[in-house]
mmCIF file with all atom_site columns, C-alpha atoms in Angstrom:
data_model
loop_
_atom_site.group_PDB
_atom_site.id
_atom_site.type_symbol
_atom_site.label_atom_id
_atom_site.label_alt_id
_atom_site.label_comp_id
_atom_site.label_asym_id
_atom_site.label_entity_id
_atom_site.label_seq_id
_atom_site.pdbx_PDB_ins_code
_atom_site.Cartn_x
_atom_site.Cartn_y
_atom_site.Cartn_z
_atom_site.occupancy
_atom_site.B_iso_or_equiv
_atom_site.pdbx_formal_charge
_atom_site.auth_seq_id
_atom_site.auth_comp_id
_atom_site.auth_asym_id
_atom_site.auth_atom_id
_atom_site.pdbx_PDB_model_num
ATOM 1   C CA . MET M 1 1   ? -29.933 -6.620  3.407   1.00 46.00 ? 26  MET M CA 1
ATOM 2   C CA . MET M 1 2   ? -26.937 -5.162  4.494   1.00 48.00 ? 27  MET M CA 1
ATOM 3   C CA . SER M 1 3   ? -27.443 -2.438  7.329   1.00 59.00 ? 28  SER M CA 1
ATOM 4   C CA . LEU M 1 4   ? -27.594 1.385   6.873   1.00 57.00 ? 29  LEU M CA 1
ATOM 5   C CA . ARG M 1 5   ? -24.183 1.970   9.473   1.00 66.00 ? 30  ARG M CA 1
ATOM 6   C CA . ARG M 1 6   ? -22.588 -1.103  7.155   1.00 60.00 ? 31  ARG M CA 1
ATOM 7   C CA . VAL M 1 7   ? -23.389 0.965   3.914   1.00 49.00 ? 32  VAL M CA 1
ATOM 8   C CA . ILE M 1 8   ? -22.341 4.310   5.812   1.00 65.00 ? 33  ILE M CA 1
ATOM 9   C CA . GLU M 1 9   ? -18.936 2.313   6.790   1.00 66.00 ? 34  GLU M CA 1
ATOM 10  C CA . LEU M 1 10  ? -18.554 1.181   2.697   1.00 64.00 ? 35  LEU M CA 1
ATOM 11  C CA . GLY M 1 11  ? -18.966 4.185   1.922   1.00 84.00 ? 36  GLY M CA 1
ATOM 12  C CA . ALA M 1 12  ? -16.457 6.077   3.815   1.00 84.00 ? 37  ALA M CA 1
ATOM 13  C CA . ARG M 1 13  ? -13.624 3.591   3.180   1.00 85.00 ? 38  ARG M CA 1
ATOM 14  C CA . HIS M 1 14  ? -14.195 3.648   -0.629  1.00 88.00 ? 39  HIS M CA 1
ATOM 15  C CA . GLY M 1 15  ? -14.282 7.720   -0.324  1.00 89.00 ? 40  GLY M CA 1
ATOM 16  C CA . GLU M 1 16  ? -10.887 7.818   1.877   1.00 93.00 ? 41  GLU M CA 1
ATOM 17  C CA . ALA M 1 17  ? -9.512  5.228   -0.593  1.00 94.00 ? 42  ALA M CA 1
ATOM 18  C CA . PHE M 1 18  ? -10.339 7.431   -3.491  1.00 92.00 ? 43  PHE M CA 1
ATOM 19  C CA . VAL M 1 19  ? -8.821  10.250  -2.037  1.00 91.00 ? 44  VAL M CA 1
ATOM 20  C CA . LEU M 1 20  ? -5.819  9.082   -0.960  1.00 94.00 ? 45  LEU M CA 1
ATOM 21  C CA . ILE M 1 21  ? -4.976  6.923   -4.361  1.00 95.00 ? 46  ILE M CA 1
ATOM 22  C CA . ALA M 1 22  ? -5.285  10.187  -6.249  1.00 93.00 ? 47  ALA M CA 1
ATOM 23  C CA . ALA M 1 23  ? -3.087  12.063  -4.475  1.00 95.00 ? 48  ALA M CA 1
ATOM 24  C CA . ALA M 1 24  ? -0.459  9.556   -4.079  1.00 96.00 ? 49  ALA M CA 1
ATOM 25  C CA . HIS M 1 25  ? -1.437  9.342   -7.643  1.00 96.00 ? 50  HIS M CA 1
ATOM 26  C CA . VAL M 1 26  ? -0.785  12.539  -8.668  1.00 96.00 ? 51  VAL M CA 1
ATOM 27  C CA . LEU M 1 27  ? 2.522   12.885  -6.352  1.00 95.00 ? 52  LEU M CA 1
ATOM 28  C CA . ILE M 1 28  ? 3.630   9.645   -8.002  1.00 95.00 ? 53  ILE M CA 1
ATOM 29  C CA . GLU M 1 29  ? 3.242   11.179  -11.191 1.00 95.00 ? 54  GLU M CA 1
ATOM 30  C CA . GLY M 1 30  ? 4.123   15.016  -10.716 1.00 95.00 ? 55  GLY M CA 1
ATOM 31  C CA . ALA M 1 31  ? 7.222   14.502  -7.912  1.00 95.00 ? 56  ALA M CA 1
ATOM 32  C CA . GLY M 1 32  ? 8.654   10.732  -9.137  1.00 93.00 ? 57  GLY M CA 1
ATOM 33  C CA . TRP M 1 33  ? 8.655   8.001   -7.076  1.00 90.00 ? 58  TRP M CA 1
ATOM 34  C CA . ASP M 1 34  ? 11.284  8.610   -4.607  1.00 90.00 ? 59  ASP M CA 1
ATOM 35  C CA . ARG M 1 35  ? 10.134  12.070  -3.575  1.00 92.00 ? 60  ARG M CA 1
ATOM 36  C CA . ALA M 1 36  ? 5.989   10.559  -3.312  1.00 92.00 ? 61  ALA M CA 1
ATOM 37  C CA . ARG M 1 37  ? 7.138   7.613   -0.766  1.00 91.00 ? 62  ARG M CA 1
ATOM 38  C CA . ARG M 1 38  ? 9.528   10.438  1.331   1.00 91.00 ? 63  ARG M CA 1
ATOM 39  C CA . PHE M 1 39  ? 6.512   12.679  1.567   1.00 91.00 ? 64  PHE M CA 1
ATOM 40  C CA . SER M 1 40  ? 3.943   10.024  2.340   1.00 90.00 ? 65  SER M CA 1
ATOM 41  C CA . ASP M 1 41  ? 6.365   8.316   5.290   1.00 89.00 ? 66  ASP M CA 1
ATOM 42  C CA . ARG M 1 42  ? 6.526   11.760  6.916   1.00 90.00 ? 67  ARG M CA 1
ATOM 43  C CA . LEU M 1 43  ? 2.734   11.795  6.685   1.00 88.00 ? 68  LEU M CA 1
ATOM 44  C CA . LEU M 1 44  ? 2.455   8.347   8.229   1.00 85.00 ? 69  LEU M CA 1
ATOM 45  C CA . PRO M 1 45  ? 1.198   8.887   12.247  1.00 79.00 ? 70  PRO M CA 1
ATOM 46  C CA . GLN M 1 46  ? 4.725   8.948   14.436  1.00 74.00 ? 71  GLN M CA 1
ATOM 47  C CA . HIS M 1 47  ? 2.391   6.728   17.198  1.00 70.00 ? 72  HIS M CA 1
ATOM 48  C CA . THR M 1 48  ? -0.282  4.856   15.684  1.00 64.00 ? 73  THR M CA 1
ATOM 49  C CA . PRO M 1 49  ? -3.507  4.389   17.668  1.00 67.00 ? 74  PRO M CA 1
ATOM 50  C CA . PRO M 1 50  ? -4.314  1.259   19.746  1.00 68.00 ? 75  PRO M CA 1
ATOM 51  C CA . ILE M 1 51  ? -5.968  -1.019  17.606  1.00 68.00 ? 76  ILE M CA 1
ATOM 52  C CA . ALA M 1 52  ? -9.335  -1.796  19.352  1.00 66.00 ? 77  ALA M CA 1
ATOM 53  C CA . PRO M 1 53  ? -9.893  -5.436  21.365  1.00 64.00 ? 78  PRO M CA 1
ATOM 54  C CA . THR M 1 54  ? -12.689 -6.626  18.928  1.00 67.00 ? 79  THR M CA 1
ATOM 55  C CA . CYS M 1 55  ? -10.870 -5.638  15.599  1.00 79.00 ? 80  CYS M CA 1
ATOM 56  C CA . ASP M 1 56  ? -9.088  -8.390  13.880  1.00 88.00 ? 81  ASP M CA 1
ATOM 57  C CA . PRO M 1 57  ? -6.422  -6.721  11.577  1.00 89.00 ? 82  PRO M CA 1
ATOM 58  C CA . GLN M 1 58  ? -6.565  -9.350  8.788   1.00 91.00 ? 83  GLN M CA 1
ATOM 59  C CA . ARG M 1 59  ? -10.388 -8.883  8.637   1.00 93.00 ? 84  ARG M CA 1
ATOM 60  C CA . VAL M 1 60  ? -9.604  -5.019  8.185   1.00 93.00 ? 85  VAL M CA 1
ATOM 61  C CA . ALA M 1 61  ? -6.376  -5.039  6.163   1.00 94.00 ? 86  ALA M CA 1
ATOM 62  C CA . GLY M 1 62  ? -8.278  -7.688  3.761   1.00 94.00 ? 87  GLY M CA 1
ATOM 63  C CA . ALA M 1 63  ? -11.370 -4.889  3.846   1.00 94.00 ? 88  ALA M CA 1
ATOM 64  C CA . ILE M 1 64  ? -9.310  -1.766  3.364   1.00 95.00 ? 89  ILE M CA 1
ATOM 65  C CA . GLU M 1 65  ? -7.320  -3.967  0.324   1.00 96.00 ? 90  GLU M CA 1
ATOM 66  C CA . ARG M 1 66  ? -11.107 -4.571  -1.442  1.00 95.00 ? 91  ARG M CA 1
ATOM 67  C CA . SER M 1 67  ? -11.421 -1.093  -0.888  1.00 95.00 ? 92  SER M CA 1
ATOM 68  C CA . VAL M 1 68  ? -8.499  0.294   -2.879  1.00 96.00 ? 93  VAL M CA 1
ATOM 69  C CA . LEU M 1 69  ? -8.421  -2.310  -5.657  1.00 94.00 ? 94  LEU M CA 1
ATOM 70  C CA . ARG M 1 70  ? -12.431 -1.110  -6.187  1.00 92.00 ? 95  ARG M CA 1
ATOM 71  C CA . ALA M 1 71  ? -11.367 2.855   -6.026  1.00 91.00 ? 96  ALA M CA 1
ATOM 72  C CA . SER M 1 72  ? -8.260  2.663   -8.052  1.00 92.00 ? 97  SER M CA 1
ATOM 73  C CA . ARG M 1 73  ? -10.411 1.671   -10.938 1.00 90.00 ? 98  ARG M CA 1
ATOM 74  C CA . LEU M 1 74  ? -11.963 5.032   -11.104 1.00 88.00 ? 99  LEU M CA 1
ATOM 75  C CA . ILE M 1 75  ? -7.912  6.595   -11.639 1.00 90.00 ? 100 ILE M CA 1
ATOM 76  C CA . PRO M 1 76  ? -6.557  6.146   -14.310 1.00 91.00 ? 101 PRO M CA 1
ATOM 77  C CA . GLY M 1 77  ? -3.206  5.247   -14.293 1.00 90.00 ? 102 GLY M CA 1
ATOM 78  C CA . ALA M 1 78  ? -3.042  4.604   -10.579 1.00 92.00 ? 103 ALA M CA 1
ATOM 79  C CA . ARG M 1 79  ? -1.691  1.027   -10.193 1.00 92.00 ? 104 ARG M CA 1
ATOM 80  C CA . CYS M 1 80  ? 0.395   -0.772  -7.534  1.00 94.00 ? 105 CYS M CA 1
ATOM 81  C CA . ALA M 1 81  ? 2.274   2.192   -6.340  1.00 95.00 ? 106 ALA M CA 1
ATOM 82  C CA . PRO M 1 82  ? -0.584  4.788   -5.459  1.00 97.00 ? 107 PRO M CA 1
ATOM 83  C CA . ARG M 1 83  ? -2.589  1.319   -4.183  1.00 96.00 ? 108 ARG M CA 1
ATOM 84  C CA . ALA M 1 84  ? -0.088  0.504   -1.533  1.00 96.00 ? 109 ALA M CA 1
ATOM 85  C CA . LEU M 1 85  ? 0.844   4.310   -0.001  1.00 96.00 ? 110 LEU M CA 1
ATOM 86  C CA . ALA M 1 86  ? -2.856  4.624   0.079   1.00 96.00 ? 111 ALA M CA 1
ATOM 87  C CA . ALA M 1 87  ? -3.707  1.827   1.975   1.00 96.00 ? 112 ALA M CA 1
ATOM 88  C CA . ARG M 1 88  ? -0.288  2.232   3.887   1.00 96.00 ? 113 ARG M CA 1
ATOM 89  C CA . HIS M 1 89  ? -2.360  5.169   5.326   1.00 94.00 ? 114 HIS M CA 1
ATOM 90  C CA . MET M 1 90  ? -5.379  3.454   5.957   1.00 94.00 ? 115 MET M CA 1
ATOM 91  C CA . LEU M 1 91  ? -4.371  1.011   7.841   1.00 93.00 ? 116 LEU M CA 1
ATOM 92  C CA . ALA M 1 92  ? -2.412  3.849   9.897   1.00 92.00 ? 117 ALA M CA 1
ATOM 93  C CA . ARG M 1 93  ? -5.146  5.611   10.872  1.00 90.00 ? 118 ARG M CA 1
ATOM 94  C CA . ARG M 1 94  ? -6.512  2.469   12.056  1.00 89.00 ? 119 ARG M CA 1
ATOM 95  C CA . GLY M 1 95  ? -3.588  1.422   14.338  1.00 88.00 ? 120 GLY M CA 1
ATOM 96  C CA . ILE M 1 96  ? -2.137  -1.293  11.838  1.00 90.00 ? 121 ILE M CA 1
ATOM 97  C CA . VAL M 1 97  ? 1.511   -1.291  11.209  1.00 90.00 ? 122 VAL M CA 1
ATOM 98  C CA . SER M 1 98  ? 2.889   -2.365  7.569   1.00 92.00 ? 123 SER M CA 1
ATOM 99  C CA . ARG M 1 99  ? 5.806   -2.381  5.772   1.00 92.00 ? 124 ARG M CA 1
ATOM 100 C CA . LEU M 1 100 ? 5.829   -1.251  2.051   1.00 93.00 ? 125 LEU M CA 1
ATOM 101 C CA . VAL M 1 101 ? 7.837   -3.219  0.248   1.00 92.00 ? 126 VAL M CA 1
ATOM 102 C CA . VAL M 1 102 ? 9.258   -2.386  -3.540  1.00 91.00 ? 127 VAL M CA 1
ATOM 103 C CA . GLY M 1 103 ? 10.678  -4.916  -5.738  1.00 91.00 ? 128 GLY M CA 1
ATOM 104 C CA . LEU M 1 104 ? 12.147  -5.761  -8.846  1.00 90.00 ? 129 LEU M CA 1
ATOM 105 C CA . ARG M 1 105 ? 11.667  -8.070  -11.763 1.00 89.00 ? 130 ARG M CA 1
ATOM 106 C CA . LEU M 1 106 ? 13.540  -8.158  -14.810 1.00 86.00 ? 131 LEU M CA 1
ATOM 107 C CA . LYS M 1 107 ? 12.503  -11.434 -16.775 1.00 85.00 ? 132 LYS M CA 1
ATOM 108 C CA . PRO M 1 108 ? 10.672  -11.181 -19.257 1.00 88.00 ? 133 PRO M CA 1
ATOM 109 C CA . HIS M 1 109 ? 11.364  -7.691  -18.803 1.00 88.00 ? 134 HIS M CA 1
ATOM 110 C CA . PRO M 1 110 ? 12.353  -5.028  -16.188 1.00 89.00 ? 135 PRO M CA 1
ATOM 111 C CA . GLU M 1 111 ? 9.429   -4.082  -13.922 1.00 90.00 ? 136 GLU M CA 1
ATOM 112 C CA . GLY M 1 112 ? 9.037   -2.862  -10.498 1.00 89.00 ? 137 GLY M CA 1
ATOM 113 C CA . HIS M 1 113 ? 6.098   -3.615  -8.131  1.00 92.00 ? 138 HIS M CA 1
ATOM 114 C CA . ALA M 1 114 ? 4.814   -2.520  -4.753  1.00 93.00 ? 139 ALA M CA 1
ATOM 115 C CA . TRP M 1 115 ? 2.973   -4.188  -2.163  1.00 94.00 ? 140 TRP M CA 1
ATOM 116 C CA . LEU M 1 116 ? 2.516   -4.383  1.558   1.00 95.00 ? 141 LEU M CA 1
ATOM 117 C CA . GLU M 1 117 ? 3.317   -6.560  4.392   1.00 93.00 ? 142 GLU M CA 1
ATOM 118 C CA . LEU M 1 118 ? 1.763   -6.652  7.827   1.00 92.00 ? 143 LEU M CA 1
ATOM 119 C CA . GLY M 1 119 ? 2.497   -9.200  10.823  1.00 88.00 ? 144 GLY M CA 1
ATOM 120 C CA . SER M 1 120 ? 5.463   -10.952 11.546  1.00 86.00 ? 145 SER M CA 1
ATOM 121 C CA . PRO M 1 121 ? 7.904   -10.902 8.966   1.00 84.00 ? 146 PRO M CA 1
ATOM 122 C CA . ALA M 1 122 ? 8.308   -14.995 8.092   1.00 86.00 ? 147 ALA M CA 1
ATOM 123 C CA . HIS M 1 123 ? 4.569   -15.404 7.951   1.00 89.00 ? 148 HIS M CA 1
ATOM 124 C CA . PRO M 1 124 ? 3.106   -11.372 6.365   1.00 90.00 ? 149 PRO M CA 1
ATOM 125 C CA . LEU M 1 125 ? 0.204   -11.150 5.194   1.00 91.00 ? 150 LEU M CA 1
ATOM 126 C CA . ARG M 1 126 ? 0.214   -9.366  1.980   1.00 92.00 ? 151 ARG M CA 1
ATOM 127 C CA . LEU M 1 127 ? -1.790  -6.904  0.081   1.00 93.00 ? 152 LEU M CA 1
ATOM 128 C CA . PHE M 1 128 ? -1.499  -6.148  -3.510  1.00 93.00 ? 153 PHE M CA 1
ATOM 129 C CA . ALA M 1 129 ? 0.882   -8.671  -3.653  1.00 86.00 ? 154 ALA M CA 1
ATOM 130 C CA . ARG M 1 130 ? 0.108   -10.718 -6.942  1.00 77.00 ? 155 ARG M CA 1
ATOM 131 C CA . ASP M 1 131 ? 3.173   -13.344 -6.836  1.00 82.00 ? 156 ASP M CA 1
ATOM 132 C CA . PRO M 1 132 ? 5.951   -11.950 -4.400  1.00 76.00 ? 157 PRO M CA 1
ATOM 133 C CA . SER M 1 133 ? 8.171   -14.682 -4.963  1.00 83.00 ? 158 SER M CA 1
ATOM 134 C CA . ALA M 1 134 ? 8.790   -12.980 -8.880  1.00 87.00 ? 159 ALA M CA 1
ATOM 135 C CA . TYR M 1 135 ? 10.279  -10.044 -7.186  1.00 88.00 ? 160 TYR M CA 1
ATOM 136 C CA . THR M 1 136 ? 13.572  -9.390  -5.627  1.00 85.00 ? 161 THR M CA 1
ATOM 137 C CA . PRO M 1 137 ? 12.239  -6.330  -2.692  1.00 86.00 ? 162 PRO M CA 1
ATOM 138 C CA . LEU M 1 138 ? 14.929  -3.680  -3.469  1.00 84.00 ? 163 LEU M CA 1
ATOM 139 C CA . ASP M 1 139 ? 15.975  -3.527  -0.150  1.00 78.00 ? 164 ASP M CA 1
ATOM 140 C CA . ALA M 1 140 ? 17.916  -7.037  -1.026  1.00 59.00 ? 165 ALA M CA 1
ATOM 141 C CA . LEU M 1 141 ? 19.632  -5.192  -3.566  1.00 53.00 ? 166 LEU M CA 1
ATOM 142 C CA . SER M 1 142 ? 21.352  -3.125  -1.421  1.00 49.00 ? 167 SER M CA 1
ATOM 143 C CA . PRO M 1 143 ? 24.486  -3.668  1.053   1.00 47.00 ? 168 PRO M CA 1
ATOM 144 C CA . THR M 1 144 ? 22.056  -1.796  3.881   1.00 43.00 ? 169 THR M CA 1
ATOM 145 C CA . VAL M 1 145 ? 18.650  -2.787  4.728   1.00 41.00 ? 170 VAL M CA 1
ATOM 146 C CA . ALA M 1 146 ? 15.696  -0.303  4.404   1.00 40.00 ? 171 ALA M CA 1
ATOM 147 C CA . SER M 1 147 ? 12.864  -0.551  6.892   1.00 43.00 ? 172 SER M CA 1
ATOM 148 C CA . SER M 1 148 ? 11.330  0.880   3.923   1.00 42.00 ? 173 SER M CA 1
ATOM 149 C CA . PRO M 1 149 ? 13.289  0.669   0.841   1.00 38.00 ? 174 PRO M CA 1
ATOM 150 C CA . ARG M 1 150 ? 13.620  3.547   -1.909  1.00 40.00 ? 175 ARG M CA 1
ATOM 151 C CA . SER M 1 151 ? 13.260  2.745   -5.719  1.00 40.00 ? 176 SER M CA 1
ATOM 152 C CA . PRO M 1 152 ? 16.545  4.171   -7.544  1.00 41.00 ? 177 PRO M CA 1
ATOM 153 C CA . ILE M 1 153 ? 15.040  2.183   -10.268 1.00 43.00 ? 178 ILE M CA 1
ATOM 154 C CA . PRO M 1 154 ? 11.993  1.577   -12.087 1.00 47.00 ? 179 PRO M CA 1
ATOM 155 C CA . THR M 1 155 ? 8.496   3.234   -10.634 1.00 53.00 ? 180 THR M CA 1
ATOM 156 C CA . PRO M 1 156 ? 6.514   0.062   -9.282  1.00 58.00 ? 181 PRO M CA 1
ATOM 157 C CA . THR M 1 157 ? 4.364   0.189   -12.707 1.00 54.00 ? 182 THR M CA 1
ATOM 158 C CA . SER M 1 158 ? 2.886   -2.978  -12.378 1.00 46.00 ? 183 SER M CA 1
ATOM 159 C CA . ALA M 1 159 ? -1.326  -3.512  -11.408 1.00 46.00 ? 184 ALA M CA 1
#
């Protein structure tokens, strides 16, 4: 049986995920992906709080990913883009830096996808990435590498 503290912690995290996903979804639908991402970038904390020494960032990231996936089921049409924006804010609030990656797959039909990467670029932990090798990150398609790529083409639409 779960302790009361654990139940409250889960409820708060799921509630936080729900609110952030809903806000991101409304923003993306109303303002478009580029504006929503830029607005989201401005809201990220400039200085992330230090991670508690007892905190395992991978465990925290996994718990946030599960909360975001669960909460997104309650919001019709909330797919990868609002999930990634919401989780990025949740991670930042906990002192965990992540990179928003937007990729494009052309076959069998054009499709965008957004996911997060944490840790070293050589061996990142990926959140919401079904098969990142199937997608070409948009920063790889442009001559200048951006730390947070902008999507001039399709909004990330896949789950």
